[in-house]
Tab-separated table of C-alpha atoms and ligand atoms in Angstrom:
chain	number	residue	atom	x	y	z
A	202	MET	CA	6.131	-5.249	-26.794
A	203	SER	CA	9.355	-4.277	-25.049
A	204	VAL	CA	10.688	-5.141	-21.587
A	205	PRO	CA	8.445	-3.725	-18.849
A	206	GLN	CA	9.910	-0.552	-17.443
A	207	HIS	CA	8.392	-1.134	-14.012
A	208	ILE	CA	7.731	-4.511	-12.404
A	209	ALA	CA	5.910	-4.804	-9.072
A	210	ILE	CA	6.156	-8.097	-7.196
A	211	ILE	CA	4.103	-9.614	-4.384
A	212	MET	CA	6.754	-11.861	-2.861
A	213	ASP	CA	4.500	-14.590	-1.497
A	214	GLY	CA	4.962	-18.197	-0.413
A	215	ASN	CA	7.896	-18.150	2.006
A	216	GLY	CA	5.902	-19.993	4.655
A	217	ARG	CA	4.687	-22.735	2.326
A	218	TRP	CA	8.200	-23.118	0.874
A	219	ALA	CA	9.495	-23.796	4.393
A	220	LYS	CA	6.615	-26.074	5.396
A	221	LYS	CA	7.201	-28.268	2.372
A	222	ARG	CA	10.755	-28.777	3.562
A	223	GLY	CA	9.779	-29.445	7.174
A	224	LEU	CA	11.343	-26.139	8.247
A	225	PRO	CA	9.937	-23.338	10.437
A	226	ARG	CA	8.231	-20.450	8.592
A	227	ASN	CA	11.047	-18.087	9.491
A	228	ALA	CA	13.478	-20.258	7.511
A	229	GLY	CA	11.300	-19.498	4.498
A	230	HIS	CA	11.591	-15.785	5.201
A	231	THR	CA	15.376	-16.088	5.415
A	232	ALA	CA	15.444	-17.824	2.023
A	233	GLY	CA	13.042	-15.216	0.628
A	234	ALA	CA	15.188	-12.335	1.849
A	235	LYS	CA	18.249	-13.898	0.192
A	236	ASN	CA	16.367	-13.973	-3.081
A	237	VAL	CA	15.780	-10.212	-3.140
A	238	GLU	CA	19.294	-9.290	-4.155
A	239	LYS	CA	19.376	-11.988	-6.848
A	240	ILE	CA	16.166	-10.706	-8.408
A	241	CYS	CA	17.412	-7.105	-8.271
A	242	LEU	CA	20.491	-8.091	-10.240
A	243	ALA	CA	18.467	-10.186	-12.680
A	244	ALA	CA	15.986	-7.348	-13.241
A	245	LYS	CA	18.774	-4.889	-13.892
A	246	LYS	CA	20.425	-7.317	-16.303
A	247	LEU	CA	17.166	-7.761	-18.217
A	248	GLY	CA	16.726	-4.000	-18.611
A	249	VAL	CA	14.069	-3.296	-15.997
A	250	LYS	CA	14.304	0.259	-14.589
A	251	TYR	CA	11.902	0.032	-11.620
A	252	LEU	CA	11.351	-2.890	-9.294
A	253	THR	CA	8.831	-2.530	-6.464
A	254	LEU	CA	8.690	-5.329	-3.899
A	255	TYR	CA	5.957	-6.013	-1.348
A	256	ALA	CA	7.858	-7.011	1.775
A	257	PHE	CA	5.464	-6.332	4.683
A	258	SER	CA	1.822	-5.297	4.522
A	259	THR	CA	-0.251	-3.271	6.978
A	260	GLU	CA	-2.129	-6.557	7.564
A	261	ASN	CA	1.034	-8.543	8.329
A	262	TRP	CA	1.147	-7.113	11.901
A	263	SER	CA	-1.510	-9.703	12.718
A	264	ARG	CA	1.062	-12.507	12.422
A	265	PRO	CA	2.603	-14.074	15.569
A	266	GLU	CA	4.969	-11.697	17.338
A	267	ASN	CA	8.021	-13.872	16.753
A	268	GLU	CA	7.366	-13.936	12.995
A	269	VAL	CA	6.893	-10.144	12.829
A	270	LYS	CA	10.132	-9.695	14.757
A	271	ALA	CA	12.022	-12.052	12.450
A	272	LEU	CA	10.626	-10.315	9.359
A	273	MET	CA	11.664	-6.865	10.638
A	274	LYS	CA	15.145	-8.136	11.365
A	275	LEU	CA	15.462	-9.665	7.901
A	276	LEU	CA	14.170	-6.484	6.281
A	277	ALA	CA	16.744	-4.375	8.114
A	278	GLY	CA	19.396	-6.903	7.084
A	279	TYR	CA	18.631	-6.820	3.402
A	280	LEU	CA	18.192	-3.087	3.345
A	281	ASP	CA	21.725	-2.911	4.696
A	282	LYS	CA	22.917	-5.291	1.989
A	283	CYS	CA	21.147	-3.217	-0.660
A	284	VAL	CA	22.941	-0.095	0.537
A	285	GLN	CA	26.276	-1.898	0.260
A	286	THR	CA	25.542	-2.928	-3.316
A	287	ALA	CA	23.743	0.308	-4.294
A	288	HIS	CA	26.994	1.921	-5.388
A	289	GLU	CA	28.218	-0.903	-7.612
A	290	ASN	CA	24.729	-1.471	-9.043
A	291	GLN	CA	23.887	2.237	-9.347
A	292	MET	CA	20.673	1.477	-7.502
A	293	HIS	CA	18.263	4.064	-6.080
A	294	ILE	CA	16.553	2.616	-3.009
A	295	ARG	CA	13.158	3.866	-1.820
A	296	VAL	CA	10.740	2.640	0.814
A	297	ILE	CA	6.964	3.072	0.523
A	298	GLY	CA	4.476	2.544	3.331
A	299	ASP	CA	3.993	4.221	6.695
A	300	ILE	CA	7.407	3.927	8.285
A	301	ASN	CA	6.295	5.758	11.466
A	302	ARG	CA	5.169	2.458	12.958
A	303	LEU	CA	8.652	0.920	12.563
A	304	ASP	CA	11.206	1.141	15.328
A	305	ALA	CA	13.258	4.342	15.454
A	306	LYS	CA	16.541	2.706	14.472
A	307	PHE	CA	14.975	1.067	11.425
A	308	GLN	CA	13.363	4.359	10.372
A	309	LYS	CA	16.748	6.062	10.518
A	310	GLN	CA	18.299	3.281	8.474
A	311	ILE	CA	15.604	3.730	5.808
A	312	VAL	CA	16.078	7.504	5.570
A	313	GLU	CA	19.833	6.995	5.322
A	314	ALA	CA	19.514	4.297	2.595
A	315	GLU	CA	17.275	6.589	0.545
A	316	ARG	CA	19.635	9.524	0.992
A	317	ILE	CA	22.834	7.647	0.110
A	318	SER	CA	21.387	6.023	-3.006
A	319	ALA	CA	19.431	9.024	-4.341
A	320	VAL	CA	22.137	9.869	-6.873
A	321	TYR	CA	21.638	6.601	-8.775
A	322	ASP	CA	19.142	5.788	-11.488
A	323	ASP	CA	20.169	2.499	-13.154
A	324	LEU	CA	17.748	0.421	-11.140
A	325	ASN	CA	15.101	1.946	-8.896
A	326	LEU	CA	14.388	-0.520	-6.112
A	327	THR	CA	11.360	0.296	-3.979
A	328	ILE	CA	10.543	-1.816	-0.942
A	329	ALA	CA	7.019	-1.701	0.495
A	330	ILE	CA	7.206	-1.944	4.292
A	331	ASN	CA	4.116	-1.494	6.470
A	332	TYR	CA	2.462	-0.738	3.163
A	333	GLY	CA	-1.233	-0.994	2.446
A	334	SER	CA	-2.804	0.663	-0.549
A	335	ARG	CA	-5.891	1.773	1.367
A	336	ASP	CA	-3.706	3.264	4.092
A	337	GLU	CA	-1.584	5.029	1.462
A	338	MET	CA	-4.692	6.518	-0.178
A	339	LEU	CA	-6.129	7.619	3.165
A	340	ARG	CA	-2.870	9.340	4.077
A	341	ALA	CA	-2.935	11.035	0.662
A	342	MET	CA	-6.574	12.101	1.100
A	343	ARG	CA	-5.821	13.575	4.520
A	344	ALA	CA	-2.977	15.590	2.972
A	345	VAL	CA	-5.285	16.760	0.161
A	346	GLY	CA	-7.868	17.736	2.790
A	347	ARG	CA	-5.305	19.763	4.727
A	348	ASP	CA	-4.173	21.569	1.563
A	349	VAL	CA	-7.775	22.416	0.681
A	350	LYS	CA	-8.555	23.582	4.210
A	351	GLU	CA	-5.483	25.783	4.352
A	352	GLY	CA	-6.200	27.312	0.955
A	353	ARG	CA	-3.316	25.785	-1.021
A	354	LEU	CA	-5.611	23.767	-3.276
A	355	ALA	CA	-9.103	24.139	-4.707
A	356	PRO	CA	-11.039	20.831	-4.895
A	357	GLU	CA	-11.612	21.245	-8.646
A	358	GLU	CA	-7.844	21.461	-9.164
A	359	LEU	CA	-7.420	17.863	-8.044
A	360	THR	CA	-6.566	15.716	-11.083
A	361	GLU	CA	-5.283	12.150	-11.362
A	362	GLU	CA	-1.754	13.495	-11.839
A	363	LEU	CA	-2.009	15.719	-8.792
A	364	PHE	CA	-3.436	12.894	-6.666
A	365	ASP	CA	-0.471	10.763	-7.807
A	366	SER	CA	1.830	13.354	-6.298
A	367	TYR	CA	0.290	12.770	-2.857
A	368	LEU	CA	0.979	9.014	-2.945
A	369	ASP	CA	4.079	7.257	-1.595
A	370	THR	CA	4.852	6.226	-5.172
A	371	ARG	CA	4.957	9.844	-6.401
A	372	GLU	CA	8.420	9.408	-7.916
A	373	LEU	CA	7.580	6.162	-9.750
A	374	PRO	CA	5.794	5.465	-13.015
A	375	ASP	CA	2.835	3.065	-12.729
A	376	PRO	CA	3.865	-0.614	-12.899
A	377	ASP	CA	3.658	-2.218	-16.343
A	378	LEU	CA	3.649	-5.710	-14.904
A	379	LEU	CA	2.533	-7.157	-11.563
A	380	ILE	CA	3.896	-10.549	-10.560
A	381	ARG	CA	2.517	-12.569	-7.632
A	382	THR	CA	4.352	-15.745	-6.671
A	383	SER	CA	2.975	-18.846	-4.962
A	384	GLY	CA	-0.428	-19.267	-6.501
A	385	GLU	CA	-2.750	-16.802	-4.751
A	386	LEU	CA	-4.887	-14.774	-7.153
A	387	ARG	CA	-5.391	-11.552	-5.213
A	388	LEU	CA	-3.807	-8.147	-4.658
A	389	SER	CA	-3.729	-8.182	-0.847
A	390	ASN	CA	-3.979	-4.369	-0.658
A	391	TYR	CA	-1.014	-3.713	-2.980
A	392	LEU	CA	-0.840	-0.603	-5.226
A	393	LEU	CA	-4.582	-0.569	-5.968
A	394	TRP	CA	-4.473	2.861	-7.630
A	395	GLN	CA	-1.197	2.340	-9.460
A	396	LEU	CA	-2.091	-1.077	-10.944
A	397	ALA	CA	-5.197	0.260	-12.737
A	398	TYR	CA	-3.780	-0.616	-16.178
A	399	SER	CA	-0.968	-3.060	-15.385
A	400	GLU	CA	-0.678	-6.573	-16.782
A	401	PHE	CA	-0.932	-9.360	-14.168
A	402	TYR	CA	1.202	-12.501	-14.027
A	403	PHE	CA	0.574	-15.208	-11.452
A	404	THR	CA	2.843	-18.184	-10.900
A	405	ASP	CA	2.717	-21.156	-8.524
A	406	VAL	CA	6.470	-20.875	-7.884
A	407	PRO	CA	7.038	-19.732	-4.261
A	408	TRP	CA	9.145	-16.608	-3.780
A	409	PRO	CA	12.342	-18.339	-2.527
A	410	ASP	CA	12.422	-20.387	-5.778
A	411	PHE	CA	11.566	-17.480	-8.082
A	412	ASP	CA	14.828	-17.007	-9.996
A	413	GLU	CA	16.097	-15.254	-13.119
A	414	GLU	CA	14.560	-17.948	-15.353
A	415	GLU	CA	11.142	-17.387	-13.773
A	416	LEU	CA	11.504	-13.632	-14.117
A	417	LYS	CA	12.333	-14.106	-17.794
A	418	LYS	CA	9.199	-16.247	-18.213
A	419	ALA	CA	7.076	-13.467	-16.700
A	420	ILE	CA	8.671	-10.863	-18.965
A	421	ASP	CA	8.210	-13.106	-22.030
A	422	THR	CA	4.529	-13.499	-21.200
A	423	TYR	CA	4.216	-9.729	-20.786
A	424	GLU	CA	5.905	-9.127	-24.120
A	425	ASN	CA	3.225	-11.219	-25.820
A	426	ARG	CA	0.329	-9.329	-24.251
A	427	ASP	CA	-1.763	-6.856	-26.143
A	428	ARG	CA	-2.168	-3.726	-24.013
A	429	ARG	CA	-4.997	-1.434	-25.033
A	430	TYR	CA	-5.733	1.285	-22.467
A	431	GLY	CA	-9.367	1.316	-23.487
A	432	GLY	CA	-8.715	1.891	-27.166
A	433	ILE	CA	-8.768	-0.570	-30.044
A	434	LYS	CA	-5.866	-2.619	-31.347
A	435	GLU	CA	-3.694	-0.744	-33.806
A	436	GLU	CA	-2.935	-2.834	-36.874
B	1074	IPE	C1	5.529	-13.847	2.021
B	1074	IPE	O1	5.414	-15.160	2.393
B	1074	IPE	C2	6.202	-12.992	3.061
B	1074	IPE	C3	5.313	-12.033	3.723
B	1074	IPE	C4	4.046	-11.908	3.511
B	1074	IPE	C5	5.882	-11.175	4.717
B	1074	IPE	P1	4.283	-15.691	3.382
B	1074	IPE	O2	4.802	-15.608	4.770
B	1074	IPE	O3	3.016	-14.993	3.156
B	1074	IPE	O4	4.194	-17.199	2.935
B	1074	IPE	P2	2.882	-18.083	2.842
B	1074	IPE	O5	1.902	-17.336	2.010
B	1074	IPE	O6	2.393	-18.288	4.241
B	1074	IPE	O7	3.340	-19.339	2.200
B	1075	IPE	C1	0.963	-10.183	0.803
B	1075	IPE	O1	1.123	-11.505	1.169
B	1075	IPE	C2	1.949	-9.331	1.528
B	1075	IPE	C3	3.353	-9.539	1.173
B	1075	IPE	C4	3.822	-10.337	0.275
B	1075	IPE	C5	4.278	-8.740	1.921
B	1075	IPE	P1	0.248	-12.192	2.320
B	1075	IPE	O2	0.657	-13.602	2.349
B	1075	IPE	O3	0.362	-11.441	3.582
B	1075	IPE	O4	-1.231	-12.006	1.756
B	1075	IPE	P2	-2.551	-12.803	2.092
B	1075	IPE	O5	-2.758	-12.681	3.563
B	1075	IPE	O6	-2.327	-14.217	1.681
B	1075	IPE	O7	-3.593	-12.137	1.264
B	1076	MG	MG1	1.367	-15.366	2.027
């Protein structure tokens, strides 16, 4: 099988990475944020077209205020960095999730990053911020409901493809491969609809240590999988 076109990553384990080194959790987040650019470059080099990173979930607001603050600051920082490198890397940046809950300045920065980079298509980097799959689907269902109520859509016209177009990921193909770092074996409300037929790869390596070699390992494993989509194996 060839290189996955779209890789989605749950970037987990920053806190444990820091704890192991006797550092505060936020030091782990700083190291994790630094790793984002490296993995973008590695993915592009390996021929990946879409990279979708889980940076902050709708559930992550329940963390201590100082950690949430630090995470938001780091996110704004690396979004800025991504914009700077978008031109040289021909990178299209998108954000998924409900950005209305983010502070006004950050929202503006996101809209601007998406606008500036929209001309590029070499690597499509999508960052999930205040993202939760259930929240995304509810927002989509509300929009479907409004369109039905206002006569733009008949319920029987709703297909999988049309529902896709109501999701935050409407411009992205479904992920071929999901990677979760740091050992947890769960989805934590990430892309539940979109991952219906994706291959899963879990590694114990925490996100700050997940480098190009580790990404290659995940891709190698994927290449040896036998995807079926409900059919039987073609000989
Ligand atoms: C991932 O690392 C970053 C976010 C979820 C924002 P964690 O902060 O979840 O690290 P662990 O899981 O506590 O080690
Ligand atoms: C998932 O990681 C969210 C992100 C990586 C942004 P968490 O660390 O928040 O997930 P749980 O709480 O362990 O399921
Ligand atoms: Mg975690």
